[in-house]
Structure formats: structure tokens, C-alpha cells
Coordinates of C-alpha atoms and ligand atoms in Angstrom, one line a residue:
X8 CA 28.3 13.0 6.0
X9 CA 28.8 12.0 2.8
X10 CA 31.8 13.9 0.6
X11 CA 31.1 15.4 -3.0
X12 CA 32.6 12.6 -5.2
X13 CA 35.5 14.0 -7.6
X14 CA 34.3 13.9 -11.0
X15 CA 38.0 11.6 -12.0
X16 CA 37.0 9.5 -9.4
X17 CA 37.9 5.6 -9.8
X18 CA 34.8 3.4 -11.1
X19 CA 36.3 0.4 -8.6
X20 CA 35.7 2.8 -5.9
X21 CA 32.8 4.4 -6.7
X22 CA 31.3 0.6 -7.4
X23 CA 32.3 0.0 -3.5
X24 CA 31.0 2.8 -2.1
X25 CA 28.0 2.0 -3.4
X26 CA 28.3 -2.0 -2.2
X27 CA 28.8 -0.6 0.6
X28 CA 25.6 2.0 1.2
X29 CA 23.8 -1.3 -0.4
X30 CA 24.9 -3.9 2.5
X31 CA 24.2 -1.3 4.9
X32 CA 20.5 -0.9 4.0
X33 CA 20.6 2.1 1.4
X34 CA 18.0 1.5 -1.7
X35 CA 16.9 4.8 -2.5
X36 CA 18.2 8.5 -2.7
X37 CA 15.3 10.7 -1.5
X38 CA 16.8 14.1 -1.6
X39 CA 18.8 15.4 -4.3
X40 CA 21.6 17.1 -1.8
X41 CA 22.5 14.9 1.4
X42 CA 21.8 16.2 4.8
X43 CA 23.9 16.4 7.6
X44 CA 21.3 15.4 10.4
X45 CA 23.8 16.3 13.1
X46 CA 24.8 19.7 12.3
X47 CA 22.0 22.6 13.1
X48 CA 21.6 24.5 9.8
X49 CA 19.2 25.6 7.6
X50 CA 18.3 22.6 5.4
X51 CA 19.5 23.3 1.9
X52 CA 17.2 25.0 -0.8
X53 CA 14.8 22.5 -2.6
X54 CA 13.7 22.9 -6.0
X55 CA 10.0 24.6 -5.8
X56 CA 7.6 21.5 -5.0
X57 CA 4.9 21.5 -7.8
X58 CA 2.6 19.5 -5.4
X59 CA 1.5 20.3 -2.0
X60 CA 2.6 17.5 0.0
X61 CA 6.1 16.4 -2.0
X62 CA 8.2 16.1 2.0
X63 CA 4.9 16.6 3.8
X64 CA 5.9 14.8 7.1
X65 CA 2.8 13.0 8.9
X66 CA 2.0 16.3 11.5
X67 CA -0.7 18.6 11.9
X68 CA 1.1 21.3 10.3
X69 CA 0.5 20.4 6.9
X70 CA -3.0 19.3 8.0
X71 CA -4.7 22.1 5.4
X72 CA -2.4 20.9 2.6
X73 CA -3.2 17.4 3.3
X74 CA -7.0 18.9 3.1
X75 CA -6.4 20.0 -0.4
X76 CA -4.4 17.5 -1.7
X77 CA -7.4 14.8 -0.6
X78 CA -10.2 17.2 -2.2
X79 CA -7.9 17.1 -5.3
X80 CA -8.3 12.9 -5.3
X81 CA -11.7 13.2 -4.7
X82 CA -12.3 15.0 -7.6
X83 CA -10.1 12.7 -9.9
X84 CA -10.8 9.7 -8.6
X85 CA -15.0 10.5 -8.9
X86 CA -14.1 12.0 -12.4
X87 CA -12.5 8.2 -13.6
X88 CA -15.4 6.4 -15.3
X89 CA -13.6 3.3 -15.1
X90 CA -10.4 1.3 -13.9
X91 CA -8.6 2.2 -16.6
X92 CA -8.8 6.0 -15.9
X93 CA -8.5 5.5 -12.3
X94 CA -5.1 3.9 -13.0
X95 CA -4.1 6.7 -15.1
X96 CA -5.6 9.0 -12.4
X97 CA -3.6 7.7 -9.9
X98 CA -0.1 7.9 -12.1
X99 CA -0.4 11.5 -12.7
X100 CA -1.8 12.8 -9.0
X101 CA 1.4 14.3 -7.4
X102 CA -0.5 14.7 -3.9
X103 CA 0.5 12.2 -2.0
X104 CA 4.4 12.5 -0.6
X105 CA 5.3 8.7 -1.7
X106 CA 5.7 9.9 -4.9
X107 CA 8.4 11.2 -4.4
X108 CA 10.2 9.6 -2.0
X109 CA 12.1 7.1 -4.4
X110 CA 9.7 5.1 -6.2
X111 CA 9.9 3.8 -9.8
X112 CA 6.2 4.4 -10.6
X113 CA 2.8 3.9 -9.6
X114 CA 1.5 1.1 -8.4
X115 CA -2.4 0.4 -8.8
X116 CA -4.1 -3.4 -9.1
X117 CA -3.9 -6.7 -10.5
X118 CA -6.5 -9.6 -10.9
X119 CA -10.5 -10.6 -11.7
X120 CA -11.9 -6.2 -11.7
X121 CA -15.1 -7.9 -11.9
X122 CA -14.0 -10.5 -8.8
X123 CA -16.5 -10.3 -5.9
X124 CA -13.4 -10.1 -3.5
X125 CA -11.2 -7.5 -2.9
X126 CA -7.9 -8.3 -1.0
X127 CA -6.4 -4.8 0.1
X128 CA -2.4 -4.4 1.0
X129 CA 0.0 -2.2 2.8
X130 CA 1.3 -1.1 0.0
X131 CA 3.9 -1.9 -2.9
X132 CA 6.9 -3.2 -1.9
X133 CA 10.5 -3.3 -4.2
X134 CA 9.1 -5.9 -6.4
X135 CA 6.4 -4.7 -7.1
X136 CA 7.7 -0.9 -7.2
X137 CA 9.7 -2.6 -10.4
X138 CA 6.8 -4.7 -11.9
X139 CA 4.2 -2.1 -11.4
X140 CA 1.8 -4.6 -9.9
X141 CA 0.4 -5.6 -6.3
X142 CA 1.4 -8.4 -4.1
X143 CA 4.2 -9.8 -6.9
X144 CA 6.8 -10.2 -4.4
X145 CA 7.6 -12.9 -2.3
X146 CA 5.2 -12.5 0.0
X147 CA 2.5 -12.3 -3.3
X148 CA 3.7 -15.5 -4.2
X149 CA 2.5 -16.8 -1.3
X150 CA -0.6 -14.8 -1.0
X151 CA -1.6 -16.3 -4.7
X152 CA -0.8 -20.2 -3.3
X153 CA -3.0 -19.6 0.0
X154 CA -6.1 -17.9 -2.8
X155 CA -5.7 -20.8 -5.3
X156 CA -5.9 -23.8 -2.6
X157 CA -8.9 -21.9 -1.0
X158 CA -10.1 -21.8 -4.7
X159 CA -10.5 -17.8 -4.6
X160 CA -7.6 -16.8 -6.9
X161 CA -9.4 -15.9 -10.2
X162 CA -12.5 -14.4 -7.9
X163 CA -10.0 -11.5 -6.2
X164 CA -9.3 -8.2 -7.6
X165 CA -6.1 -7.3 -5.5
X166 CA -4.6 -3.7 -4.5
X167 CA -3.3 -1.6 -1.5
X168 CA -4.0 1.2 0.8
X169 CA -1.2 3.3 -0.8
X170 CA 0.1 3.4 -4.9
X171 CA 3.2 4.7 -4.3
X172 CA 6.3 2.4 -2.6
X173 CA 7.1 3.4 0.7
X174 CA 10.7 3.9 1.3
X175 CA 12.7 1.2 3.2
X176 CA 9.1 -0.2 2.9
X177 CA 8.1 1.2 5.7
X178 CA 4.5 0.7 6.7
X179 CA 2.5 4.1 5.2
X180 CA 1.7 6.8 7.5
X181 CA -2.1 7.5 7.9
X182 CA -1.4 10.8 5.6
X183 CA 0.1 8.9 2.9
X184 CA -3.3 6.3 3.4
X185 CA -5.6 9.2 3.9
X186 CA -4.3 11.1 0.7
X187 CA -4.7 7.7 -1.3
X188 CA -7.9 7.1 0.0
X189 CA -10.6 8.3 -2.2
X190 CA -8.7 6.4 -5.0
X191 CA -9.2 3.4 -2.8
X192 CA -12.4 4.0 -2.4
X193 CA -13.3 4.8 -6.5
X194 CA -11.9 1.0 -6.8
X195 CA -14.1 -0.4 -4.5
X196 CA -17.1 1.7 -6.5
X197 CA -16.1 1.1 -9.6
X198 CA -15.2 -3.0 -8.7
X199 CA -18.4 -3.7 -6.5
X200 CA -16.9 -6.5 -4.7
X201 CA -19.0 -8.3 -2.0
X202 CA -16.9 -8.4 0.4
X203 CA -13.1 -7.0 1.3
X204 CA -9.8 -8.9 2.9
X205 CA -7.7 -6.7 4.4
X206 CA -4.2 -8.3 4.4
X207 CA -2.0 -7.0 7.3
X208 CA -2.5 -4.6 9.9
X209 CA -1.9 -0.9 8.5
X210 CA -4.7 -2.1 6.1
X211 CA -7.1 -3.5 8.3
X212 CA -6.5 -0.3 11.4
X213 CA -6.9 2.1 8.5
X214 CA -10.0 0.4 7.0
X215 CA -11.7 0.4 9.9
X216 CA -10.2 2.9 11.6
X217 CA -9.7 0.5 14.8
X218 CA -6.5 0.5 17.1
X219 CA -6.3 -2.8 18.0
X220 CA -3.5 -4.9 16.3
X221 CA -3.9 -7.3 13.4
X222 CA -3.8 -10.4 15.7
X223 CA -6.9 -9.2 17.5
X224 CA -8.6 -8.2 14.2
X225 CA -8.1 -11.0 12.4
X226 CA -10.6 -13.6 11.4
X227 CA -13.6 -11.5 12.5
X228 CA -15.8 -9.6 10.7
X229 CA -16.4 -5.9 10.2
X230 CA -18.4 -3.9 8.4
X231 CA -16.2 -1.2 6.1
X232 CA -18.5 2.2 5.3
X233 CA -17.5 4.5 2.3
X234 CA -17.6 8.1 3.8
X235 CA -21.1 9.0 2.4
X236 CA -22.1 5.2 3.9
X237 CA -23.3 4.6 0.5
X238 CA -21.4 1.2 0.1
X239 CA -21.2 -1.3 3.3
X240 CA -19.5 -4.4 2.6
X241 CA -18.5 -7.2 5.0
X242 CA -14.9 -7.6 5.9
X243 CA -12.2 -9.6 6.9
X244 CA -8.9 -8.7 8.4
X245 CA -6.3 -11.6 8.0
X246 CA -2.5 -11.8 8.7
X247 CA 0.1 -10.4 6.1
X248 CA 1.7 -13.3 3.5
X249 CA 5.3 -11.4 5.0
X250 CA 4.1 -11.9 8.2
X251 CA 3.6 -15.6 7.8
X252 CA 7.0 -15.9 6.0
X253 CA 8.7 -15.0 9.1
X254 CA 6.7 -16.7 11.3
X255 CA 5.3 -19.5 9.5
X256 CA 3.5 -21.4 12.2
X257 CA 0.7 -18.4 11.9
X258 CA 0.1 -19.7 8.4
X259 CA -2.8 -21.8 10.3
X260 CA -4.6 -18.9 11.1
X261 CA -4.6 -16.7 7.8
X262 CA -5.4 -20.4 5.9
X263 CA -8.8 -20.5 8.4
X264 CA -9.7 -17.1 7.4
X265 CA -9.2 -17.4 3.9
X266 CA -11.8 -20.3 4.5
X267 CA -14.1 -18.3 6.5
X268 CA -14.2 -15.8 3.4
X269 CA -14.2 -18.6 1.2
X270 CA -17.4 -20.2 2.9
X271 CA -19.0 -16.9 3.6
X272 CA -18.7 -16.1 -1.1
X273 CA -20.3 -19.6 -1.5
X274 CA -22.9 -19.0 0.9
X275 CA -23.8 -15.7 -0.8
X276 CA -23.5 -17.3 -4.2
X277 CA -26.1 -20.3 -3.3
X278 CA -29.3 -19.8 -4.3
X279 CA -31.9 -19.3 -1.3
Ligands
URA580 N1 2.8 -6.0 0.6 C1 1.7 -5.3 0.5 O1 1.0 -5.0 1.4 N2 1.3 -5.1 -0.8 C2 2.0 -5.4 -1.9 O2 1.6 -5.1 -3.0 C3 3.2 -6.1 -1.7 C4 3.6 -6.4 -0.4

């Protein structure tokens, strides 16, 4: 476990202990007192949580908070007229636990809000968790070459299943997704795309609310329901641009469905 640090302590040192946490993985402090995870004892005293779900972990325990914390971003999300408000909506709902789990700020949506595409994410990653923008990362960059050659760039409004950076970047839990949700959904009502591409697999299983893996999913289409089945729109799962940076041979695949979305838009945009 960690010692206090002496408040004379020497900068050089301090400077490689914290090399040190770095190299080994460390990005973020999530808890204001570190915990000894292999000694028994009562976890130490938290400051009062002002939201429900602050260290919510994903288990049914908390299920009635989770309740409350999703009727709370129903009502905010239904109450924002427009983007705009759902972005500032979204920046001050403490519900979902991401919050406050080491990210900078919010992180909501970039690109065309009146694009008839909407490309849904994971969620932010460190870059983006800096920039306050989706998909601005590496794996962004790439996203943004594969929508420009398949001539979709300036037709995609672009966000994720989750605001809030996951720590570690971890893929979100289906709580964190669940909580974030009826923001989600508030985009895709307040947007009206015409169809959705569901980059990666915890956005395309949570979507749909299938089990099967990304590399099943992928290149088919699906019909994704709002709740009240108002809204059914056609969509496409496709691989994840961090995916297809470590295995780039896969790039073949995502490339064909950005065509079959590509092909599907122009179709819909002829006249009959
Ligand atoms: N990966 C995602 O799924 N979303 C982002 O915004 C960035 C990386």
C-alpha cells in the first residue's frame, strides 16, 4: 500500500514515484484515500455522495438507485429542447458513476446534428476525455479517413453509449450504458437520423440488446427501437477504428460495411 508522502518530501522523488505509477499503468486517482485491497477492514469514510450512484458497482443491489438515477435522465433529457441543452443536460447530471471515477469532463457529440447518420461509440477515451469531443483519438482519426473515402464524413453526427470516460478505458458496464441511455436516446430524437452505425461491440450488444459478439453482428442489419417503439431506424454494427488498429487486416470488413451504409443513404436519398 501506498505510504502518506512527508510533506518535505524531495520533488526528484516525488517526480519518480509518479514515473513510476505512470509506466505501470496508473492514469487516474479514483478515491481520495488509497485502499488496502488485502487487508479486511472497514473501507474508509467517503465524503457524503450527493448523487445516487457516485461508486455504484454494476450489481443488483443498487438496482433501485440505478431506477432513480435513469427516471432522473429521463426527465432531463425529455426536458432539453435541443442539442444544446441536452449537452448541458448531460454536464450537470451526477447519476451515472463515470462521473466520478476520474474524468476531466463530459463528453457529448461532434459532427453534421442534422446528418442522416448517426455513428454511436463505446465511449470517450483519454483524448477525447481532454478535448471534450467523440472519436478524436487515434482510433477517431481513423474512423474520420474510413467516413471521408466512403464519402459519409460531413453526413455523420457522431457520439457514444456513455458521456463520461471510463477509467483505464475500460469498456462501460451495462449500468453506466443504461444510466446514459435516455440521453442517448434524446439525441437520436432530437437528430432524426435515418439510420445508426454502431461502432464496436459494447455499442452494438447494448443497442440491440443481443449477446452475440461484434464479429457476428457486424455488417448486418437490425432494426434499433426507442423504448416507447416510437422511432425504428435501420442499423449497422461495424468493427471498432481501435479494433482495426490492432488488427489491421479486419480493416476490409469495416470498409465493406461503411459501403453497405453508404449504398443503403444513397438509395434512400434517390428519388423513386
Ligand atoms: N472510442 C469510442 O468508442 N468512442 C470515442 O469517442 C473514442 C474512442
Amino acid at each position: 500500500m501506498a505510504q502518506p508522502i512527508p510533506s518535505d518530501a524531495d520533488p526528484r522523488a516525488l517526480e519518480s514515484l509518479l514515473a513510476f505509477w505512470s509506466e505501470a499503468g496508473v492514469e487516474v486517482c479514483v478515491e481520495d484515500e488509497p485502499v488496502d485491497r488485502m487487508v479486511r477492514a472497514a473501507p474508509p469514510s467517503r465524503p457524503a455522495a450527493p448523487a445516487l450512484l457516485r461508486h455504484a458497482p454494476a450489481s443488483e443491489a443498487v438496482a433501485p438507485e440505478i431506477g432513480e438515477a435513469v427516471i432522473e435522465a429521463r426527465a432531463l433529457a425529455a426536458a432539453a429542447g435541443d442539442l444544446g441543452a441536452l449537452a448541458e443536460a448531460i454536464a450537470a447530471f451526477e447519476g451515472c458513476p463515470l462521473k466520478f471515477q476520474g474524468a476531466r469532463q463530459s463528453v457529448f457529440s461532434r459532427g453534421n446534428p442534422q446528418g442522416p447518420v448517426m455513428a454511436i461509440g463505446e465511449g470517450p477515451g483519454g483524448e477525447e476525455d481532454q478535448q471534450g469531443a467523440p472519436f478524436v483519438g487515434r482510433a477517431g482519426k481513423l474512423l474520420d479517413l474510413m467516413l471521408n473515402a466512403a464519402g459519409l464524413h460531413d453526413r455523420v453526427f457522431i457520439t457514444n453509449t456513455v458521456f463520461w470516460r471510463p477509467p483505464g478505458n475500460r469498456t462501460p458496464t451495462l449500468l453506466e450504458q443504461s444510466v446514459c441511455e435516455p440521453f442517448l436516446e434524446r439525441a437520436i430524437e432530437l437528430v432524426g437520423p435515418k439510420m445508426l452505425l454502431l461502432v464496436g461491440g459494447a455499442s452494438a450488444k447494448f443497442m440491440l440488446k443481443k449477446d452475440e459478439g461484434i464479429l457476428s453482428l457486424r455488417g448486418r442489419w437490425f432494426e434499433w427501437r426507442s423504448p416507447a417503439a416510437e422511432l425504428v431506424l435501420p442499423a449497422l454494427p461495424t468493427l471498432h477504428p481501435a479494433f482495426l488498429l490492432r488488427q489491421p487486416a479486419a480493416k476490409k470488413r469495416a470498409w465493406s460495411d461503411l459501403l453497405t451504409l453508404a449504398e443503403r443513404l444513397d438509395r434512400q436519398a434517390r428519388p423513386a
